[in-house]
Amino acid sequence: MPRFKPVVVLITAPNRTEAETIGRALLEKRLAACVQYENIVSQYVWMGETCRDDEIRITVKSARSLFKKVAKTVRARSSYDCPQILMLPVSGGSKDYLRWLRAQLAL
């Protein structure tokens, strides 16, 4: 079995309903141990224009080995043409929390 490598995946959604649809799917498929939602304001350049939107940031606790499945699940449920799906490695953490995280995932 490959070594467990925890990650945090950052995703954005246009509204709470879509964010929770994505989060619920990740939890049901055991691709995430925990999903958090935050209201944010994003400024970005899209098609040559500067845009500003209220969005929901979804913070997902998962494992590196599940990232492709996480990304596929997000793309299938996102209304964005180019959804943000960023994987950040976790270099440490509470042993108890990491043990719990691993036990929740379909590894």
Coordinates of N, CA and C in Angstrom, one line a residue:
M1 N 0.9 -1.2 0.0 CA 0.0 0.0 0.0 C 0.9 1.2 0.0
P2 N 0.6 2.2 -0.9 CA 1.4 3.5 -0.9 C 1.3 4.2 0.4
R3 N 2.3 5.0 0.7 CA 2.4 5.8 2.0 C 1.3 6.8 1.9
F4 N 0.6 7.0 3.0 CA -0.5 8.1 3.1 C 0.1 9.4 3.0
K5 N -0.3 10.2 2.1 CA 0.1 11.6 1.9 C -1.1 12.5 2.0
P6 N -1.4 13.2 3.1 CA -2.5 14.0 3.2 C -2.4 15.3 2.4
V7 N -3.5 15.8 1.9 CA -3.5 17.0 1.1 C -4.7 17.9 1.5
V8 N -4.6 19.1 1.2 CA -5.8 20.0 1.2 C -6.1 20.4 -0.2
V9 N -7.3 20.3 -0.6 CA -7.7 20.7 -2.0 C -8.6 22.0 -1.8
L10 N -8.2 23.0 -2.6 CA -9.0 24.3 -2.6 C -9.8 24.3 -3.9
I11 N -11.1 24.5 -3.7 CA -12.1 24.6 -4.8 C -12.9 25.8 -4.6
T12 N -13.4 26.4 -5.7 CA -14.4 27.5 -5.6 C -15.6 27.1 -6.3
A13 N -16.7 27.7 -5.8 CA -18.1 27.5 -6.4 C -18.8 28.8 -6.4
P14 N -19.8 29.0 -7.3 CA -20.4 30.3 -7.4 C -21.4 30.6 -6.3
N15 N -21.9 29.5 -5.6 CA -22.9 29.7 -4.5 C -22.8 28.5 -3.6
R16 N -23.5 28.6 -2.5 CA -23.5 27.6 -1.4 C -24.1 26.3 -1.8
T17 N -25.2 26.4 -2.6 CA -25.9 25.2 -3.1 C -24.9 24.3 -3.9
E18 N -24.3 24.9 -4.9 CA -23.3 24.1 -5.7 C -22.1 23.6 -4.9
A19 N -21.6 24.5 -4.0 CA -20.5 24.1 -3.1 C -20.9 22.9 -2.3
E20 N -22.1 22.9 -1.7 CA -22.5 21.8 -0.9 C -22.8 20.5 -1.7
T21 N -23.2 20.7 -2.9 CA -23.4 19.5 -3.8 C -22.1 18.9 -4.1
I22 N -21.1 19.7 -4.4 CA -19.7 19.1 -4.6 C -19.2 18.5 -3.3
G23 N -19.3 19.2 -2.2 CA -18.8 18.6 -0.9 C -19.5 17.3 -0.5
R24 N -20.8 17.3 -0.7 CA -21.5 16.1 -0.3 C -21.1 14.9 -1.2
A25 N -20.9 15.1 -2.5 CA -20.4 14.0 -3.4 C -19.0 13.5 -3.0
L26 N -18.1 14.4 -2.6 CA -16.8 14.0 -2.2 C -16.9 13.2 -0.9
L27 N -17.7 13.6 0.1 CA -17.8 12.9 1.3 C -18.5 11.5 1.1
E28 N -19.5 11.5 0.3 CA -20.2 10.2 0.0 C -19.3 9.2 -0.7
K29 N -18.4 9.7 -1.6 CA -17.5 8.8 -2.3 C -16.3 8.5 -1.4
R30 N -16.2 9.0 -0.2 CA -15.1 8.9 0.7 C -13.8 9.4 0.0
L31 N -13.9 10.4 -0.8 CA -12.8 11.1 -1.4 C -12.3 12.3 -0.5
A32 N -13.1 12.6 0.5 CA -12.8 13.7 1.5 C -13.2 13.2 2.9
A33 N -12.4 13.6 3.9 CA -12.8 13.3 5.2 C -13.5 14.4 5.9
C34 N -13.3 15.6 5.3 CA -13.9 16.8 5.9 C -14.0 17.8 4.8
V35 N -15.0 18.6 4.7 CA -15.2 19.7 3.8 C -15.7 20.9 4.5
Q36 N -15.0 22.1 4.2 CA -15.4 23.3 4.9 C -15.8 24.3 3.8
Y37 N -16.7 25.2 4.1 CA -17.2 26.2 3.2 C -17.0 27.6 3.8
E38 N -16.5 28.5 3.0 CA -16.2 29.9 3.4 C -16.7 30.9 2.3
N39 N -17.4 32.0 2.7 CA -17.7 33.0 1.8 C -16.5 33.8 1.5
I40 N -16.2 34.1 0.2 CA -15.0 34.8 -0.2 C -15.4 35.8 -1.4
V41 N -14.5 36.7 -1.6 CA -14.6 37.6 -2.8 C -13.4 37.3 -3.6
S42 N -13.6 37.0 -4.9 CA -12.5 36.7 -5.8 C -12.4 37.8 -6.9
Q43 N -11.2 38.2 -7.2 CA -10.9 39.1 -8.3 C -9.9 38.3 -9.2
Y44 N -10.2 38.4 -10.5 CA -9.4 37.6 -11.4 C -9.5 38.1 -12.8
V45 N -8.7 37.7 -13.7 CA -8.8 38.0 -15.1 C -9.3 36.8 -15.9
W46 N -10.4 37.1 -16.6 CA -11.1 36.0 -17.4 C -11.4 36.6 -18.8
M47 N -10.9 35.9 -19.8 CA -11.1 36.3 -21.2 C -10.7 37.8 -21.4
G48 N -9.6 38.2 -20.7 CA -9.0 39.5 -20.9 C -9.7 40.6 -20.1
E49 N -10.7 40.3 -19.3 CA -11.4 41.2 -18.5 C -11.2 41.0 -17.0
T50 N -11.1 42.0 -16.2 CA -11.0 41.9 -14.8 C -12.4 41.7 -14.2
C51 N -12.5 40.6 -13.4 CA -13.8 40.2 -12.8 C -13.7 40.3 -11.3
R52 N -14.9 40.4 -10.7 CA -15.0 40.3 -9.2 C -16.3 39.6 -8.9
D53 N -16.2 38.5 -8.1 CA -17.4 37.7 -7.8 C -17.3 37.3 -6.4
D54 N -18.5 37.2 -5.8 CA -18.7 36.5 -4.5 C -18.7 35.0 -4.8
E55 N -17.9 34.3 -4.1 CA -17.8 32.8 -4.3 C -17.8 32.1 -2.9
I56 N -17.9 30.8 -3.0 CA -17.7 29.9 -1.9 C -16.4 29.2 -2.1
R57 N -15.5 29.3 -1.1 CA -14.3 28.4 -1.1 C -14.6 27.2 -0.4
I58 N -14.2 26.0 -1.0 CA -14.4 24.7 -0.5 C -13.0 24.2 -0.1
T59 N -12.8 23.9 1.2 CA -11.5 23.4 1.6 C -11.8 21.9 1.9
V60 N -11.0 21.0 1.2 CA -11.3 19.6 1.3 C -10.0 18.9 1.9
K61 N -10.2 18.1 2.9 CA -9.1 17.3 3.5 C -9.2 15.9 2.8
S62 N -8.1 15.5 2.2 CA -8.1 14.3 1.4 C -6.7 13.7 1.4
A63 N -6.4 12.9 0.4 CA -5.1 12.2 0.2 C -4.6 12.4 -1.3
R64 N -3.3 12.5 -1.4 CA -2.7 12.7 -2.8 C -3.2 11.7 -3.8
S65 N -3.3 10.4 -3.3 CA -3.7 9.3 -4.2 C -5.1 9.4 -4.7
L66 N -5.9 10.3 -4.0 CA -7.3 10.4 -4.5 C -7.6 11.7 -5.3
F67 N -6.5 12.5 -5.5 CA -6.7 13.8 -6.2 C -7.4 13.7 -7.5
K68 N -7.0 12.8 -8.4 CA -7.6 12.6 -9.7 C -9.1 12.4 -9.6
K69 N -9.5 11.6 -8.7 CA -10.9 11.3 -8.5 C -11.6 12.5 -7.9
V70 N -11.0 13.2 -7.0 CA -11.6 14.5 -6.5 C -11.8 15.4 -7.6
A71 N -10.8 15.7 -8.4 CA -10.9 16.6 -9.6 C -12.0 16.2 -10.5
K72 N -12.1 14.9 -10.8 CA -13.1 14.4 -11.8 C -14.5 14.7 -11.2
T73 N -14.7 14.4 -9.9 CA -16.0 14.6 -9.2 C -16.3 16.1 -9.2
V74 N -15.4 17.0 -9.0 CA -15.6 18.4 -9.0 C -16.0 18.9 -10.4
R75 N -15.3 18.5 -11.4 CA -15.6 18.9 -12.8 C -17.0 18.4 -13.2
A76 N -17.4 17.3 -12.7 CA -18.7 16.8 -13.1 C -19.9 17.5 -12.5
R77 N -19.6 18.3 -11.4 CA -20.7 19.0 -10.7 C -20.5 20.5 -10.7
S78 N -19.4 21.0 -11.2 CA -19.2 22.4 -11.3 C -19.8 23.1 -12.5
S79 N -20.4 24.3 -12.3 CA -20.9 25.0 -13.4 C -19.9 25.9 -14.1
Y80 N -18.7 26.0 -13.5 CA -17.6 26.8 -14.1 C -17.0 26.1 -15.3
D81 N -16.6 26.9 -16.3 CA -15.8 26.4 -17.4 C -14.4 25.9 -17.0
C82 N -13.9 26.6 -16.1 CA -12.5 26.3 -15.6 C -12.5 26.4 -14.1
P83 N -13.0 25.3 -13.4 CA -13.0 25.4 -11.9 C -11.7 25.4 -11.3
Q84 N -11.5 26.1 -10.2 CA -10.3 26.1 -9.4 C -10.3 24.7 -8.6
I85 N -9.2 24.0 -8.9 CA -9.0 22.7 -8.1 C -7.5 22.7 -7.9
L86 N -7.1 23.1 -6.7 CA -5.7 23.2 -6.3 C -5.4 22.3 -5.2
M87 N -4.4 21.4 -5.4 CA -3.9 20.5 -4.3 C -2.7 21.0 -3.6
L88 N -2.8 21.1 -2.3 CA -1.7 21.6 -1.5 C -1.2 20.5 -0.6
P89 N 0.0 20.1 -0.6 CA 0.5 19.0 0.3 C 0.5 19.5 1.8
V90 N 0.2 18.5 2.6 CA 0.3 18.8 4.1 C 1.6 18.2 4.6
S91 N 2.4 19.0 5.2 CA 3.7 18.5 5.7 C 3.8 18.1 7.1
G92 N 2.7 18.2 7.8 CA 2.6 17.8 9.2 C 1.2 18.0 9.8
G93 N 1.1 17.7 11.0 CA -0.2 17.8 11.7 C -0.3 16.9 12.9
S94 N -1.4 17.0 13.6 CA -1.7 16.2 14.7 C -1.8 14.7 14.3
K95 N -1.0 13.9 15.0 CA -1.1 12.4 14.6 C -2.5 11.9 14.8
D96 N -3.2 12.3 15.8 CA -4.6 11.8 16.0 C -5.5 12.3 14.8
Y97 N -5.4 13.5 14.4 CA -6.2 14.1 13.3 C -5.8 13.3 12.0
L98 N -4.6 13.2 11.8 CA -4.1 12.5 10.5 C -4.6 11.0 10.5
R99 N -4.6 10.4 11.6 CA -5.0 9.0 11.7 C -6.5 9.0 11.4
W100 N -7.3 9.9 12.0 CA -8.7 10.0 11.7 C -9.0 10.3 10.3
L101 N -8.3 11.2 9.7 CA -8.4 11.6 8.3 C -8.3 10.4 7.4
R102 N -7.2 9.7 7.6 CA -6.9 8.5 6.8 C -8.0 7.4 6.9
A103 N -8.5 7.2 8.1 CA -9.6 6.2 8.3 C -10.9 6.5 7.6
Q104 N -11.1 7.8 7.3 CA -12.3 8.2 6.6 C -12.3 8.1 5.1
L105 N -11.1 7.9 4.6 CA -11.0 7.9 3.1 C -11.0 6.5 2.5
A106 N -11.4 6.4 1.2 CA -11.4 5.2 0.5 C -10.1 4.9 -0.1
L107 N -9.1 4.5 0.8 CA -7.8 4.3 0.3 C -7.5 2.8 0.1

